[in-house]
Amino acid sequence: MSFDVDVTGRGGQISARFVVPGGVTVLFAPSGAGKTSVLDMIAGLVKPDRGHIRVGSRTLFDADARINLAPEERRAGYVFQDARLFPHKRVRANLRYGASDARQLTEITNLLDIAHLLDRWPRSLSGGEAKRVAIGRALLSKPDFLLLDEPLASLDAVRRNDAMNAVAIVRHATRLPILLVTHDRDEAERLGDRIISLLG
């Protein structure tokens, strides 16, 4: 499943244009260059000024054709930079927010090695653990594709490796296309099948 993105936003301050196949595509640029805004446009959280967004055979946005699917219709699994787990729900409840059945929940918790975290509160998780739970919740929503915003940001070396392994596991265990943003060249080269550079 491919990404076909050609968008301009914020009055021309942000633009992205690329057509890529499945696998992991990294959007690489310095901080402040608009990487997260591009993900937000693809997810439907921000409306582009012009252009189009297509994933596989589906058109998510087309300014000329006046197509602009709502976020819930785009079937995107979005993992935000700060994980955004519900603080008043334990890990199990956070995951069940996206899960459709118990078997699927078991499969994902085993895949990401988070079964032992199910009864924990989000505040008790390390940064790497929280990222894995957030990725699990995104996968349990049965998305067509994943958007990962700086998945290794603000993590120490051990937790960065933990989160990096989670991304690698998801890449190899699923056929979902992944669009990942980072400003770290080493992360881009280690995680991506291809790198798209965005200029600020």
PDB file of N, CA and C in Angstrom, residues 11-67:
ATOM      1  N   GLY A  11      -0.476  28.497   4.641  1.00  0.00           N
ATOM      2  CA  GLY A  11      -0.217  29.590   3.702  1.00  0.00           C
ATOM      3  C   GLY A  11       1.059  29.430   2.905  1.00  0.00           C
ATOM      4  N   GLY A  12       1.435  28.181   2.633  1.00  0.00           N
ATOM      5  CA  GLY A  12       2.634  27.901   1.845  1.00  0.00           C
ATOM      6  C   GLY A  12       3.888  27.682   2.655  1.00  0.00           C
ATOM      7  N   GLN A  13       3.805  27.802   3.993  1.00  0.00           N
ATOM      8  CA  GLN A  13       4.986  27.619   4.835  1.00  0.00           C
ATOM      9  C   GLN A  13       5.416  26.160   4.926  1.00  0.00           C
ATOM     10  N   ILE A  14       4.466  25.238   4.761  1.00  0.00           N
ATOM     11  CA  ILE A  14       4.765  23.811   4.868  1.00  0.00           C
ATOM     12  C   ILE A  14       4.318  23.114   3.594  1.00  0.00           C
ATOM     13  N   SER A  15       5.184  22.287   3.057  1.00  0.00           N
ATOM     14  CA  SER A  15       4.815  21.514   1.867  1.00  0.00           C
ATOM     15  C   SER A  15       5.525  20.174   1.896  1.00  0.00           C
ATOM     16  N   ALA A  16       4.886  19.202   1.309  1.00  0.00           N
ATOM     17  CA  ALA A  16       5.468  17.860   1.201  1.00  0.00           C
ATOM     18  C   ALA A  16       4.946  17.224  -0.068  1.00  0.00           C
ATOM     19  N   ARG A  17       5.831  16.552  -0.771  1.00  0.00           N
ATOM     20  CA  ARG A  17       5.436  15.882  -2.010  1.00  0.00           C
ATOM     21  C   ARG A  17       6.245  14.608  -2.157  1.00  0.00           C
ATOM     22  N   PHE A  18       5.574  13.465  -2.103  1.00  0.00           N
ATOM     23  CA  PHE A  18       6.261  12.190  -2.270  1.00  0.00           C
ATOM     24  C   PHE A  18       5.267  11.093  -2.625  1.00  0.00           C
ATOM     25  N   VAL A  19       5.752  10.114  -3.361  1.00  0.00           N
ATOM     26  CA  VAL A  19       5.005   8.886  -3.660  1.00  0.00           C
ATOM     27  C   VAL A  19       5.936   7.744  -3.307  1.00  0.00           C
ATOM     28  N   VAL A  20       5.526   6.925  -2.342  1.00  0.00           N
ATOM     29  CA  VAL A  20       6.395   5.847  -1.864  1.00  0.00           C
ATOM     30  C   VAL A  20       5.584   4.568  -1.696  1.00  0.00           C
ATOM     31  N   PRO A  21       6.226   3.414  -1.844  1.00  0.00           N
ATOM     32  CA  PRO A  21       5.537   2.141  -1.616  1.00  0.00           C
ATOM     33  C   PRO A  21       5.412   1.839  -0.132  1.00  0.00           C
ATOM     34  N   GLY A  22       5.037   0.599   0.207  1.00  0.00           N
ATOM     35  CA  GLY A  22       4.880   0.207   1.602  1.00  0.00           C
ATOM     36  C   GLY A  22       6.205   0.146   2.341  1.00  0.00           C
ATOM     37  N   GLY A  23       6.183  -0.421   3.538  1.00  0.00           N
ATOM     38  CA  GLY A  23       7.373  -0.441   4.373  1.00  0.00           C
ATOM     39  C   GLY A  23       7.408   0.776   5.272  1.00  0.00           C
ATOM     40  N   VAL A  24       8.609   1.139   5.721  1.00  0.00           N
ATOM     41  CA  VAL A  24       8.770   2.291   6.612  1.00  0.00           C
ATOM     42  C   VAL A  24       9.406   3.442   5.842  1.00  0.00           C
ATOM     43  N   THR A  25       8.660   4.520   5.733  1.00  0.00           N
ATOM     44  CA  THR A  25       9.167   5.741   5.099  1.00  0.00           C
ATOM     45  C   THR A  25       9.404   6.768   6.189  1.00  0.00           C
ATOM     46  N   VAL A  26      10.605   7.332   6.225  1.00  0.00           N
ATOM     47  CA  VAL A  26      10.953   8.325   7.234  1.00  0.00           C
ATOM     48  C   VAL A  26      10.925   9.713   6.602  1.00  0.00           C
ATOM     49  N   LEU A  27      10.182  10.629   7.261  1.00  0.00           N
ATOM     50  CA  LEU A  27      10.246  12.042   6.903  1.00  0.00           C
ATOM     51  C   LEU A  27      11.303  12.673   7.805  1.00  0.00           C
ATOM     52  N   PHE A  28      12.373  13.113   7.208  1.00  0.00           N
ATOM     53  CA  PHE A  28      13.516  13.624   7.958  1.00  0.00           C
ATOM     54  C   PHE A  28      13.683  15.117   7.715  1.00  0.00           C
ATOM     55  N   ALA A  29      13.795  15.874   8.800  1.00  0.00           N
ATOM     56  CA  ALA A  29      14.015  17.320   8.702  1.00  0.00           C
ATOM     57  C   ALA A  29      14.354  17.855  10.075  1.00  0.00           C
ATOM     58  N   PRO A  30      14.934  19.052  10.142  1.00  0.00           N
ATOM     59  CA  PRO A  30      15.229  19.656  11.452  1.00  0.00           C
ATOM     60  C   PRO A  30      13.947  19.946  12.213  1.00  0.00           C
ATOM     61  N   SER A  31      14.076  20.147  13.513  1.00  0.00           N
ATOM     62  CA  SER A  31      12.925  20.529  14.331  1.00  0.00           C
ATOM     63  C   SER A  31      12.337  21.827  13.803  1.00  0.00           C
ATOM     64  N   GLY A  32      11.004  21.907  13.772  1.00  0.00           N
ATOM     65  CA  GLY A  32      10.332  23.111  13.313  1.00  0.00           C
ATOM     66  C   GLY A  32      10.097  23.179  11.823  1.00  0.00           C
ATOM     67  N   ALA A  33      10.477  22.121  11.090  1.00  0.00           N
ATOM     68  CA  ALA A  33      10.329  22.135   9.635  1.00  0.00           C
ATOM     69  C   ALA A  33       8.935  21.734   9.173  1.00  0.00           C
ATOM     70  N   GLY A  34       8.087  21.298  10.109  1.00  0.00           N
ATOM     71  CA  GLY A  34       6.709  20.975   9.733  1.00  0.00           C
ATOM     72  C   GLY A  34       6.410  19.497   9.575  1.00  0.00           C
ATOM     73  N   LYS A  35       7.285  18.642  10.087  1.00  0.00           N
ATOM     74  CA  LYS A  35       7.071  17.195   9.938  1.00  0.00           C
ATOM     75  C   LYS A  35       5.769  16.742  10.598  1.00  0.00           C
ATOM     76  N   THR A  36       5.555  17.189  11.832  1.00  0.00           N
ATOM     77  CA  THR A  36       4.337  16.798  12.546  1.00  0.00           C
ATOM     78  C   THR A  36       3.104  17.347  11.843  1.00  0.00           C
ATOM     79  N   SER A  37       3.209  18.545  11.290  1.00  0.00           N
ATOM     80  CA  SER A  37       2.072  19.120  10.565  1.00  0.00           C
ATOM     81  C   SER A  37       1.705  18.266   9.351  1.00  0.00           C
ATOM     82  N   VAL A  38       2.702  17.698   8.685  1.00  0.00           N
ATOM     83  CA  VAL A  38       2.429  16.816   7.548  1.00  0.00           C
ATOM     84  C   VAL A  38       1.687  15.571   8.024  1.00  0.00           C
ATOM     85  N   LEU A  39       2.126  14.984   9.144  1.00  0.00           N
ATOM     86  CA  LEU A  39       1.407  13.831   9.696  1.00  0.00           C
ATOM     87  C   LEU A  39      -0.016  14.216  10.061  1.00  0.00           C
ATOM     88  N   ASP A  40      -0.192  15.388  10.666  1.00  0.00           N
ATOM     89  CA  ASP A  40      -1.526  15.849  11.048  1.00  0.00           C
ATOM     90  C   ASP A  40      -2.429  16.010   9.825  1.00  0.00           C
ATOM     91  N   MET A  41      -1.855  16.469   8.723  1.00  0.00           N
ATOM     92  CA  MET A  41      -2.629  16.588   7.488  1.00  0.00           C
ATOM     93  C   MET A  41      -3.070  15.215   6.988  1.00  0.00           C
ATOM     94  N   ILE A  42      -2.161  14.257   7.034  1.00  0.00           N
ATOM     95  CA  ILE A  42      -2.488  12.908   6.569  1.00  0.00           C
ATOM     96  C   ILE A  42      -3.533  12.267   7.466  1.00  0.00           C
ATOM     97  N   ALA A  43      -3.444  12.533   8.775  1.00  0.00           N
ATOM     98  CA  ALA A  43      -4.398  11.974   9.733  1.00  0.00           C
ATOM     99  C   ALA A  43      -5.746  12.680   9.694  1.00  0.00           C
ATOM    100  N   GLY A  44      -5.803  13.850   9.077  1.00  0.00           N
ATOM    101  CA  GLY A  44      -7.049  14.593   9.013  1.00  0.00           C
ATOM    102  C   GLY A  44      -7.246  15.561  10.156  1.00  0.00           C
ATOM    103  N   LEU A  45      -6.203  15.810  10.941  1.00  0.00           N
ATOM    104  CA  LEU A  45      -6.299  16.734  12.071  1.00  0.00           C
ATOM    105  C   LEU A  45      -6.080  18.181  11.647  1.00  0.00           C
ATOM    106  N   VAL A  46      -5.400  18.366  10.516  1.00  0.00           N
ATOM    107  CA  VAL A  46      -5.166  19.693   9.943  1.00  0.00           C
ATOM    108  C   VAL A  46      -5.506  19.618   8.459  1.00  0.00           C
ATOM    109  N   LYS A  47      -6.249  20.611   7.981  1.00  0.00           N
ATOM    110  CA  LYS A  47      -6.631  20.621   6.565  1.00  0.00           C
ATOM    111  C   LYS A  47      -5.570  21.353   5.743  1.00  0.00           C
ATOM    112  N   PRO A  48      -5.039  20.715   4.695  1.00  0.00           N
ATOM    113  CA  PRO A  48      -4.069  21.393   3.832  1.00  0.00           C
ATOM    114  C   PRO A  48      -4.738  22.531   3.065  1.00  0.00           C
ATOM    115  N   ASP A  49      -3.937  23.475   2.597  1.00  0.00           N
ATOM    116  CA  ASP A  49      -4.458  24.554   1.762  1.00  0.00           C
ATOM    117  C   ASP A  49      -4.758  24.051   0.357  1.00  0.00           C
ATOM    118  N   ARG A  50      -3.943  23.104  -0.083  1.00  0.00           N
ATOM    119  CA  ARG A  50      -4.126  22.570  -1.443  1.00  0.00           C
ATOM    120  C   ARG A  50      -3.489  21.187  -1.533  1.00  0.00           C
ATOM    121  N   GLY A  51      -3.762  20.496  -2.643  1.00  0.00           N
ATOM    122  CA  GLY A  51      -3.110  19.216  -2.908  1.00  0.00           C
ATOM    123  C   GLY A  51      -3.993  18.019  -2.697  1.00  0.00           C
ATOM    124  N   HIS A  52      -3.336  16.864  -2.500  1.00  0.00           N
ATOM    125  CA  HIS A  52      -4.066  15.615  -2.300  1.00  0.00           C
ATOM    126  C   HIS A  52      -3.291  14.673  -1.401  1.00  0.00           C
ATOM    127  N   ILE A  53      -4.022  13.732  -0.807  1.00  0.00           N
ATOM    128  CA  ILE A  53      -3.430  12.682   0.024  1.00  0.00           C
ATOM    129  C   ILE A  53      -4.131  11.390  -0.338  1.00  0.00           C
ATOM    130  N   ARG A  54      -3.377  10.412  -0.800  1.00  0.00           N
ATOM    131  CA  ARG A  54      -3.934   9.108  -1.133  1.00  0.00           C
ATOM    132  C   ARG A  54      -3.106   8.028  -0.449  1.00  0.00           C
ATOM    133  N   VAL A  55      -3.780   7.052   0.116  1.00  0.00           N
ATOM    134  CA  VAL A  55      -3.108   5.895   0.709  1.00  0.00           C
ATOM    135  C   VAL A  55      -3.701   4.664   0.048  1.00  0.00           C
ATOM    136  N   GLY A  56      -2.852   3.939  -0.673  1.00  0.00           N
ATOM    137  CA  GLY A  56      -3.366   2.830  -1.454  1.00  0.00           C
ATOM    138  C   GLY A  56      -4.337   3.351  -2.506  1.00  0.00           C
ATOM    139  N   SER A  57      -5.490   2.739  -2.591  1.00  0.00           N
ATOM    140  CA  SER A  57      -6.493   3.144  -3.577  1.00  0.00           C
ATOM    141  C   SER A  57      -7.472   4.185  -3.040  1.00  0.00           C
ATOM    142  N   ARG A  58      -7.282   4.617  -1.774  1.00  0.00           N
ATOM    143  CA  ARG A  58      -8.227   5.542  -1.146  1.00  0.00           C
ATOM    144  C   ARG A  58      -7.713   6.977  -1.178  1.00  0.00           C
ATOM    145  N   THR A  59      -8.590   7.894  -1.564  1.00  0.00           N
ATOM    146  CA  THR A  59      -8.280   9.316  -1.507  1.00  0.00           C
ATOM    147  C   THR A  59      -8.798   9.858  -0.184  1.00  0.00           C
ATOM    148  N   LEU A  60      -7.879  10.350   0.644  1.00  0.00           N
ATOM    149  CA  LEU A  60      -8.246  10.891   1.943  1.00  0.00           C
ATOM    150  C   LEU A  60      -8.532  12.388   1.866  1.00  0.00           C
ATOM    151  N   PHE A  61      -7.821  13.041   0.948  1.00  0.00           N
ATOM    152  CA  PHE A  61      -8.006  14.478   0.758  1.00  0.00           C
ATOM    153  C   PHE A  61      -7.686  14.836  -0.677  1.00  0.00           C
ATOM    154  N   ASP A  62      -8.517  15.678  -1.259  1.00  0.00           N
ATOM    155  CA  ASP A  62      -8.259  16.215  -2.589  1.00  0.00           C
ATOM    156  C   ASP A  62      -8.937  17.569  -2.673  1.00  0.00           C
ATOM    157  N   ALA A  63      -8.131  18.619  -2.668  1.00  0.00           N
ATOM    158  CA  ALA A  63      -8.692  19.968  -2.646  1.00  0.00           C
ATOM    159  C   ALA A  63      -9.533  20.248  -3.877  1.00  0.00           C
ATOM    160  N   ASP A  64      -9.066  19.814  -5.039  1.00  0.00           N
ATOM    161  CA  ASP A  64      -9.788  20.079  -6.285  1.00  0.00           C
ATOM    162  C   ASP A  64     -11.123  19.340  -6.332  1.00  0.00           C
ATOM    163  N   ALA A  65     -11.127  18.095  -5.836  1.00  0.00           N
ATOM    164  CA  ALA A  65     -12.357  17.294  -5.851  1.00  0.00           C
ATOM    165  C   ALA A  65     -13.216  17.515  -4.603  1.00  0.00           C
ATOM    166  N   ARG A  66     -12.744  18.380  -3.709  1.00  0.00           N
ATOM    167  CA  ARG A  66     -13.457  18.689  -2.468  1.00  0.00           C
ATOM    168  C   ARG A  66     -13.709  17.446  -1.620  1.00  0.00           C
ATOM    169  N   ILE A  67     -12.682  16.606  -1.536  1.00  0.00           N
ATOM    170  CA  ILE A  67     -12.724  15.420  -0.682  1.00  0.00           C
ATOM    171  C   ILE A  67     -11.888  15.708   0.556  1.00  0.00           C
TER     172      ILE A  67
END
